[in-house]
Short mmCIF file of C-alpha atoms in Angstrom, two decimals:
data_model
loop_
_atom_site.label_atom_id
_atom_site.label_comp_id
_atom_site.label_asym_id
_atom_site.label_seq_id
_atom_site.Cartn_x
_atom_site.Cartn_y
_atom_site.Cartn_z
CA MET A 660 102.94 -83.84 -85.19
CA LYS A 661 100.21 -84.91 -82.68
CA VAL A 662 99.81 -88.74 -82.86
CA THR A 663 96.68 -90.66 -82.02
CA PHE A 664 95.49 -94.27 -82.41
CA PRO A 665 92.39 -96.34 -81.71
CA HIS A 666 91.49 -97.96 -78.40
CA MET A 667 91.70 -101.80 -78.03
CA GLY A 668 91.70 -102.79 -74.31
CA ASN A 669 94.80 -101.42 -72.56
CA LEU A 670 96.86 -101.03 -75.71
CA TYR A 671 96.86 -97.24 -75.38
CA ILE A 672 99.25 -97.50 -72.43
CA PRO A 673 102.23 -98.99 -74.24
CA LEU A 674 101.48 -97.06 -77.33
CA ARG A 675 101.51 -93.75 -75.55
CA THR A 676 104.77 -94.81 -73.81
CA PHE A 677 106.38 -95.81 -77.11
CA PHE A 678 105.54 -92.60 -79.01
CA GLU A 679 106.16 -90.19 -76.17
CA ASN A 680 109.62 -91.75 -75.46
CA LEU A 681 110.41 -90.99 -79.08
CA GLY A 682 109.51 -87.32 -78.72
CA ALA A 683 106.01 -87.41 -80.32
CA GLU A 684 103.08 -85.49 -78.90
CA VAL A 685 100.37 -88.05 -78.21
CA VAL A 686 96.68 -87.51 -78.21
CA VAL A 687 94.98 -90.46 -76.52
CA PRO A 688 91.22 -90.44 -77.50
CA PRO A 689 88.75 -90.70 -74.61
CA LEU A 690 88.03 -94.23 -73.59
CA SER A 691 85.47 -95.75 -75.98
CA SER A 692 81.95 -94.76 -74.87
CA LYS A 693 78.32 -94.52 -76.10
CA ARG A 694 79.32 -91.11 -77.79
CA THR A 695 82.19 -92.85 -79.59
CA LEU A 696 79.83 -95.45 -80.93
CA GLU A 697 77.24 -93.05 -81.90
CA ILE A 698 79.72 -90.91 -83.82
CA GLY A 699 81.25 -93.92 -85.57
CA CYS A 700 77.86 -95.41 -86.58
CA LYS A 701 76.70 -92.05 -87.91
CA TYR A 702 79.50 -91.89 -90.50
CA SER A 703 80.22 -95.58 -91.15
CA PRO A 704 78.55 -97.89 -93.73
CA GLU A 705 75.74 -99.73 -92.09
CA PHE A 706 77.09 -103.13 -93.06
CA ALA A 707 80.60 -102.41 -91.57
CA CYS A 708 81.49 -104.47 -88.58
CA LEU A 709 81.49 -103.03 -85.09
CA PRO A 710 85.30 -102.44 -84.64
CA LEU A 711 85.38 -100.17 -87.69
CA LYS A 712 82.64 -98.06 -86.28
CA VAL A 713 84.01 -97.73 -82.82
CA THR A 714 87.62 -97.00 -84.01
CA LEU A 715 86.32 -94.41 -86.45
CA GLY A 716 84.64 -92.83 -83.45
CA ASN A 717 88.02 -92.89 -81.63
CA PHE A 718 89.64 -91.13 -84.45
CA ILE A 719 86.96 -88.33 -84.72
CA GLU A 720 87.14 -87.66 -80.98
CA ALA A 721 91.02 -87.51 -81.14
CA LEU A 722 90.93 -85.25 -84.17
CA GLU A 723 88.53 -83.00 -82.34
CA MET A 724 91.16 -82.86 -79.59
CA GLY A 725 93.91 -81.66 -81.94
CA ALA A 726 95.43 -84.84 -83.30
CA ASP A 727 96.83 -84.54 -86.79
CA THR A 728 98.44 -88.03 -87.39
CA ILE A 729 96.57 -91.29 -87.03
CA VAL A 730 98.44 -94.48 -86.55
CA MET A 731 96.37 -97.51 -87.51
CA ALA A 732 97.25 -101.24 -88.01
CA GLY A 733 96.66 -103.01 -91.36
CA GLY A 734 95.94 -106.64 -92.04
CA VAL A 735 96.05 -109.45 -94.51
CA GLY A 736 93.85 -112.23 -95.49
CA PRO A 737 90.04 -112.58 -95.89
CA CYS A 738 89.32 -110.49 -92.71
CA ARG A 739 88.06 -106.96 -93.58
CA PHE A 740 90.31 -105.43 -91.00
CA GLY A 741 92.92 -104.87 -93.67
CA TYR A 742 90.53 -102.38 -95.30
CA TYR A 743 89.52 -100.42 -92.19
CA ALA A 744 92.27 -97.71 -92.60
CA GLU A 745 91.46 -97.02 -96.22
CA VAL A 746 87.73 -96.83 -95.60
CA GLN A 747 88.21 -94.66 -92.53
CA ARG A 748 90.62 -92.40 -94.38
CA GLU A 749 88.13 -91.69 -97.02
CA ILE A 750 85.34 -91.06 -94.55
CA LEU A 751 87.38 -88.60 -92.50
CA LYS A 752 88.47 -86.83 -95.67
CA ASP A 753 84.92 -86.46 -96.76
CA LEU A 754 84.19 -85.01 -93.31
CA GLY A 755 86.76 -82.33 -93.88
CA TYR A 756 89.41 -83.37 -91.43
CA ASP A 757 93.07 -82.51 -92.21
CA PHE A 758 95.33 -85.38 -91.03
CA ASP A 759 97.94 -87.85 -91.97
CA MET A 760 97.27 -91.57 -91.58
CA ILE A 761 100.18 -94.08 -91.06
CA VAL A 762 99.12 -97.72 -91.59
CA LEU A 763 101.31 -100.23 -89.89
CA GLU A 764 101.01 -103.33 -92.09
CA PRO A 765 102.21 -106.77 -90.81
CA PRO A 766 105.89 -106.94 -91.90
CA GLN A 767 105.71 -110.30 -93.68
CA GLY A 768 109.46 -110.35 -94.23
CA HIS A 769 109.73 -106.56 -94.71
CA PHE A 770 110.49 -105.48 -91.13
CA TRP A 771 112.47 -102.48 -92.16
CA ASP A 772 109.45 -101.04 -93.87
CA LEU A 773 107.78 -100.92 -90.45
CA ILE A 774 110.93 -99.29 -88.94
CA LYS A 775 110.82 -96.59 -91.70
CA LYS A 776 107.22 -95.75 -90.76
CA PHE A 777 108.17 -95.38 -87.07
CA LYS A 778 111.07 -93.14 -88.12
CA TYR A 779 108.67 -90.99 -90.11
CA ILE A 780 106.25 -90.71 -87.17
CA THR A 781 109.06 -89.80 -84.75
CA ASN A 782 110.88 -87.33 -86.93
CA LYS A 783 113.66 -89.74 -88.03
CA LYS A 784 114.74 -91.11 -84.72
CA SER A 785 117.56 -93.62 -84.81
CA PHE A 786 117.01 -97.34 -84.79
CA LYS A 787 118.61 -97.56 -81.32
CA GLU A 788 116.12 -94.94 -79.97
CA ILE A 789 113.19 -96.81 -81.59
CA TYR A 790 114.50 -100.12 -80.09
CA LEU A 791 114.77 -98.62 -76.52
CA ALA A 792 111.29 -97.11 -76.68
CA GLY A 793 109.96 -100.39 -78.04
CA LYS A 794 111.66 -102.31 -75.22
CA LEU A 795 109.91 -100.32 -72.58
CA ALA A 796 106.58 -100.53 -74.33
CA TRP A 797 107.02 -104.24 -74.73
CA LYS A 798 107.70 -104.73 -71.04
CA LYS A 799 104.54 -102.78 -70.27
CA ILE A 800 102.57 -105.05 -72.54
CA ILE A 801 103.94 -108.17 -70.81
CA LEU A 802 103.07 -106.76 -67.44
CA LEU A 803 99.60 -105.68 -68.53
CA ASP A 804 98.91 -109.14 -69.86
CA ARG A 805 100.09 -110.77 -66.58
CA LEU A 806 98.00 -108.29 -64.64
CA GLU A 807 94.83 -109.08 -66.60
CA LYS A 808 95.35 -112.76 -66.08
CA MET A 809 95.80 -112.28 -62.36
CA VAL A 810 92.74 -110.12 -62.18
CA ASN A 811 90.59 -112.58 -63.96
CA ARG A 812 91.61 -115.31 -61.50
CA ILE A 813 91.35 -113.32 -58.30
CA ARG A 814 88.08 -111.47 -59.08
CA ALA A 815 86.18 -114.80 -59.03
CA VAL A 816 87.28 -115.63 -55.50
CA GLU A 817 87.71 -112.20 -53.79
CA LEU A 818 85.93 -112.03 -50.42
CA GLU A 819 85.46 -108.24 -50.55
CA LYS A 820 83.61 -107.47 -53.78
CA GLY A 821 85.08 -104.69 -55.80
CA LYS A 822 88.55 -104.97 -54.14
CA THR A 823 90.14 -106.56 -57.25
CA ASP A 824 88.77 -103.83 -59.62
CA LYS A 825 90.16 -101.11 -57.35
CA ALA A 826 93.51 -102.77 -57.34
CA TYR A 827 93.33 -103.10 -61.08
CA LYS A 828 92.69 -99.42 -61.74
CA LYS A 829 95.58 -98.58 -59.40
CA ALA A 830 97.86 -100.94 -61.21
CA LEU A 831 97.02 -99.55 -64.65
CA ASN A 832 97.84 -96.04 -63.41
CA LEU A 833 101.14 -97.29 -62.04
CA ILE A 834 102.10 -99.00 -65.34
CA SER A 835 100.94 -96.07 -67.40
CA ASN A 836 102.91 -93.47 -65.39
CA ALA A 837 106.24 -95.45 -65.33
CA ARG A 838 108.71 -93.47 -67.40
CA ASP A 839 111.57 -95.97 -67.57
CA GLU A 840 112.34 -99.54 -66.72
CA GLN A 841 113.33 -98.81 -63.18
CA GLU A 842 109.96 -97.12 -62.41
CA LEU A 843 108.25 -100.04 -64.17
CA ALA A 844 110.13 -102.46 -61.96
CA PHE A 845 108.97 -100.46 -58.84
CA ALA A 846 105.36 -100.48 -60.32
CA ARG A 847 105.53 -104.27 -60.63
CA GLN A 848 106.52 -104.58 -56.97
CA GLN A 849 103.75 -102.30 -55.93
CA ILE A 850 101.20 -104.23 -57.97
CA ALA A 851 102.20 -107.55 -56.60
CA LYS A 852 101.90 -106.17 -53.08
CA GLU A 853 98.45 -104.72 -53.86
CA ILE A 854 97.20 -107.89 -55.48
CA SER A 855 98.47 -110.16 -52.73
CA SER A 856 96.69 -108.12 -50.11
CA ILE A 857 93.33 -109.02 -51.51
CA LYS A 858 91.59 -111.72 -49.37
CA LYS A 859 90.38 -114.73 -51.35
CA ALA A 860 88.30 -117.64 -50.82
CA LYS A 861 89.50 -121.11 -51.71
CA GLU A 862 89.31 -121.99 -55.46
CA ARG A 863 87.63 -125.31 -54.80
CA ASN A 864 85.14 -126.34 -57.56
CA LEU A 865 85.65 -122.98 -59.31
CA LEU A 866 83.97 -122.71 -62.73
CA LYS A 867 86.51 -122.09 -65.52
CA VAL A 868 85.34 -120.43 -68.77
CA GLY A 869 87.44 -119.63 -71.78
CA LEU A 870 86.79 -116.54 -74.01
CA VAL A 871 87.49 -116.98 -77.69
CA GLY A 872 86.64 -114.95 -80.82
CA GLU A 873 87.45 -111.86 -82.78
CA ILE A 874 90.40 -109.96 -81.17
CA TYR A 875 88.79 -106.57 -80.90
CA THR A 876 85.60 -107.83 -79.30
CA LEU A 877 87.72 -109.84 -76.94
CA LEU A 878 90.04 -107.07 -75.86
CA GLU A 879 87.82 -104.00 -75.91
CA PRO A 880 85.67 -103.91 -72.67
CA PHE A 881 83.37 -101.28 -74.00
CA VAL A 882 82.09 -103.44 -76.90
CA ASN A 883 81.90 -106.65 -74.90
CA PHE A 884 80.18 -105.00 -71.88
CA ASN A 885 83.20 -105.87 -69.70
CA ILE A 886 82.32 -109.53 -69.92
CA GLU A 887 85.36 -110.59 -68.02
CA LYS A 888 84.34 -108.48 -65.02
CA GLN A 889 80.78 -109.78 -65.21
CA LEU A 890 81.85 -113.44 -65.34
CA GLY A 891 84.13 -112.79 -62.31
CA GLU A 892 81.34 -111.29 -60.36
CA LEU A 893 79.36 -114.49 -61.07
CA GLY A 894 82.18 -116.48 -59.54
CA VAL A 895 83.78 -117.69 -62.76
CA LEU A 896 87.52 -117.92 -63.42
CA VAL A 897 88.05 -116.49 -66.93
CA GLU A 898 90.83 -117.16 -69.42
CA ARG A 899 91.03 -115.20 -72.56
CA SER A 900 92.44 -116.81 -75.67
CA ILE A 901 94.17 -113.60 -77.01
CA TYR A 902 96.35 -111.02 -75.24
CA ILE A 903 98.00 -107.87 -76.64
CA SER A 904 101.42 -109.50 -76.55
CA GLN A 905 100.19 -112.19 -78.84
CA TRP A 906 98.83 -109.74 -81.34
CA VAL A 907 102.07 -107.76 -81.38
CA ARG A 908 104.14 -110.97 -81.98
CA GLU A 909 101.85 -112.08 -84.85
CA ASN A 910 101.43 -108.66 -86.46
CA LEU A 911 104.37 -106.44 -85.86
CA LEU A 912 107.47 -108.61 -85.12
CA PRO A 913 109.62 -110.28 -87.81
CA SER A 914 108.94 -113.98 -88.45
CA PHE A 915 111.97 -115.29 -86.59
CA MET A 916 110.67 -113.73 -83.37
CA LYS A 917 107.19 -115.18 -83.57
CA SER A 918 106.10 -118.14 -81.42
CA LYS A 919 105.17 -121.56 -82.64
CA GLU A 920 101.67 -121.40 -81.05
CA PRO A 921 99.84 -120.61 -84.32
CA GLU A 922 101.17 -123.83 -85.75
CA VAL A 923 99.97 -125.86 -82.75
CA LEU A 924 96.59 -124.23 -82.83
CA ALA A 925 96.31 -124.83 -86.61
CA LYS A 926 96.73 -128.63 -85.93
CA LEU A 927 94.00 -128.54 -83.25
CA ALA A 928 91.56 -126.88 -85.64
CA GLU A 929 92.50 -128.91 -88.75
CA PRO A 930 89.66 -131.53 -88.33
CA TYR A 931 87.19 -128.72 -88.43
CA ILE A 932 88.73 -125.86 -90.38
CA PRO A 933 91.72 -127.14 -92.41
CA CYS A 934 92.80 -123.76 -93.83
CA PHE A 935 93.29 -120.15 -92.90
CA VAL A 936 89.94 -118.27 -92.95
CA GLY A 937 91.22 -114.81 -91.86
CA GLY A 938 91.27 -113.05 -88.53
CA HIS A 939 91.27 -115.51 -85.65
CA GLY A 940 88.57 -117.78 -86.97
CA ARG A 941 90.68 -120.91 -87.06
CA GLU A 942 92.23 -120.06 -83.68
CA SER A 943 88.81 -119.72 -82.02
CA VAL A 944 87.98 -123.30 -82.92
CA ALA A 945 91.49 -124.52 -81.90
CA GLN A 946 91.21 -122.80 -78.49
CA ILE A 947 87.89 -124.38 -77.80
CA VAL A 948 89.41 -127.77 -78.44
CA SER A 949 92.30 -126.78 -76.12
CA TYR A 950 90.10 -125.58 -73.39
CA ALA A 951 88.13 -128.82 -73.50
CA LYS A 952 91.35 -130.77 -73.15
CA GLN A 953 92.27 -128.64 -70.16
CA GLY A 954 88.96 -129.45 -68.41
CA PHE A 955 87.37 -126.13 -68.71
CA ASP A 956 83.60 -126.02 -67.88
CA GLY A 957 82.53 -123.93 -70.87
CA VAL A 958 83.54 -121.35 -73.61
CA ILE A 959 82.13 -118.11 -74.77
CA HIS A 960 82.62 -117.08 -78.32
CA LEU A 961 82.55 -113.34 -79.13
CA LEU A 962 82.29 -111.81 -82.61
CA PRO A 963 80.99 -108.63 -84.26
CA LEU A 964 78.06 -108.92 -86.58
CA THR A 965 79.13 -109.79 -90.11
CA CYS A 966 82.67 -110.89 -89.12
CA MET A 967 83.34 -113.46 -91.78
CA PRO A 968 86.22 -115.48 -90.15
CA GLU A 969 84.25 -115.89 -86.91
CA ILE A 970 81.05 -116.81 -88.86
CA VAL A 971 83.04 -119.57 -90.50
CA ALA A 972 84.19 -120.63 -87.04
CA LYS A 973 80.71 -120.49 -85.66
CA SER A 974 79.40 -122.87 -88.27
CA VAL A 975 81.50 -125.76 -86.82
CA LEU A 976 81.11 -124.93 -83.16
CA PRO A 977 78.10 -127.27 -82.60
CA MET A 978 80.21 -130.14 -83.87
CA VAL A 979 83.23 -129.15 -81.85
CA SER A 980 81.06 -128.73 -78.70
CA LYS A 981 79.52 -132.14 -79.19
CA ILE A 982 82.70 -134.08 -79.99
CA HIS A 983 84.70 -132.52 -77.09
CA SER A 984 81.72 -132.38 -74.67
CA ILE A 985 82.04 -128.74 -73.76
CA PRO A 986 79.26 -126.08 -73.74
CA VAL A 987 79.82 -123.14 -76.04
CA MET A 988 77.78 -119.94 -76.16
CA THR A 989 78.12 -117.39 -78.96
CA PHE A 990 77.56 -113.61 -78.52
CA VAL A 991 77.16 -111.57 -81.80
CA LEU A 992 77.83 -107.89 -80.98
CA ASP A 993 76.81 -104.81 -82.90
CA GLU A 994 75.63 -101.24 -81.98
CA HIS A 995 72.22 -102.65 -81.06
CA SER A 996 73.52 -105.05 -78.46
CA ALA A 997 72.45 -104.34 -74.90
CA GLU A 998 74.18 -105.16 -71.62
CA THR A 999 70.97 -106.32 -69.95
CA GLY A 1000 70.47 -109.08 -72.64
CA LEU A 1001 74.07 -110.21 -72.34
CA ARG A 1002 73.89 -110.38 -68.55
CA THR A 1003 70.77 -112.51 -68.65
CA ARG A 1004 72.38 -114.98 -71.15
CA LEU A 1005 75.55 -114.96 -69.05
CA GLU A 1006 73.72 -115.86 -65.90
CA ALA A 1007 71.77 -118.61 -67.57
CA PHE A 1008 74.99 -120.03 -69.12
CA VAL A 1009 76.84 -119.96 -65.81
CA ASP A 1010 73.90 -121.76 -64.09
CA LEU A 1011 73.89 -124.38 -66.87
CA ILE A 1012 77.60 -125.16 -66.59
CA ARG A 1013 77.60 -125.09 -62.86
CA GLU A 1014 74.72 -127.61 -62.76
CA ARG A 1015 76.51 -129.71 -65.36
CA LYS A 1016 79.74 -129.67 -63.31
CA GLU A 1017 77.82 -130.74 -60.16
CA GLU A 1018 76.15 -133.54 -62.01
CA LYS A 1019 79.42 -134.85 -63.35
CA GLU A 1020 80.99 -134.67 -59.87
CA PHE A 1021 77.89 -136.36 -58.31
CA GLY A 1022 78.18 -139.14 -60.91
CA VAL A 1023 81.85 -139.74 -60.13
CA LEU A 1024 81.09 -139.90 -56.36
CA SER A 1025 78.12 -142.24 -56.79
CA GLY A 1026 80.07 -144.48 -59.21
CA ASP A 1027 77.66 -143.85 -62.16
#
């Protein structure tokens, strides 16, 4: 059995660790690229949203490399993500590929069903073995999330441009290559040393921008044109609303292990979206309210074209922006989106919020 899975940010690192530690042969598809997108678009329905197209491209590239078992997440609610695996399965079968697809549905009280699927993938490994492999993978997820947060803060104030990105790539390799908890602890120390060596300017008057929206377009740098890096290069401290650890908690862990954050966010969004609309639509609105309360200078909202939950969220954003006095800019992404256009809009948005911040500070100083 040769296992593969789609890319979504750095998720491939803990997934590879998990399956390899359970004895499975893992085929990691090439990082998402223009070729991946072209392949996915060629065989996907035109109206399908961008994540389906890119992940289909991931699967085809992995199958070409010899993979025979696809592991894909499922979903519930109005978001079409829950249908991805079924649609992709039929497309791949029509193309003549011979494979098995394992869909990991959110447990929703049936956690042992999820364990059974892991046992099937890993040739009936014991619960203890699955737990130990999962423990190491989880620690990698936590470290990756911390790393991404540090990088997004430091990139905005680095004195030597590009230094943070070099350290980031080195850190990813260290985490990926760690074979056990001891090696991961050593990697953590090396990363801390590498990050602390980066010379930084003072964070005085630093612009702070929050990123909200559909999870895949937030986490996958290929589809969002590495927006976090671009904002950092413009001197902006970026905070993303969703990280891999949150997604795992919400979708793969039993209910008693989940955090209370979704309940808090639901209350923040209630005046604007009083019910669940699928995906992270309600959370996007709530996070904008939260960022406004924290004094952020602006928010960028990302979504794939035709994403229903985020379209619902987008409909109330002008009101949220006005009430909470925070600029919000939306990027709708599909296979026709271009980095040049995004960069131009980003630069204009950053100029706008910088001028707005300076005007507010001048008003305070002048007593207006």
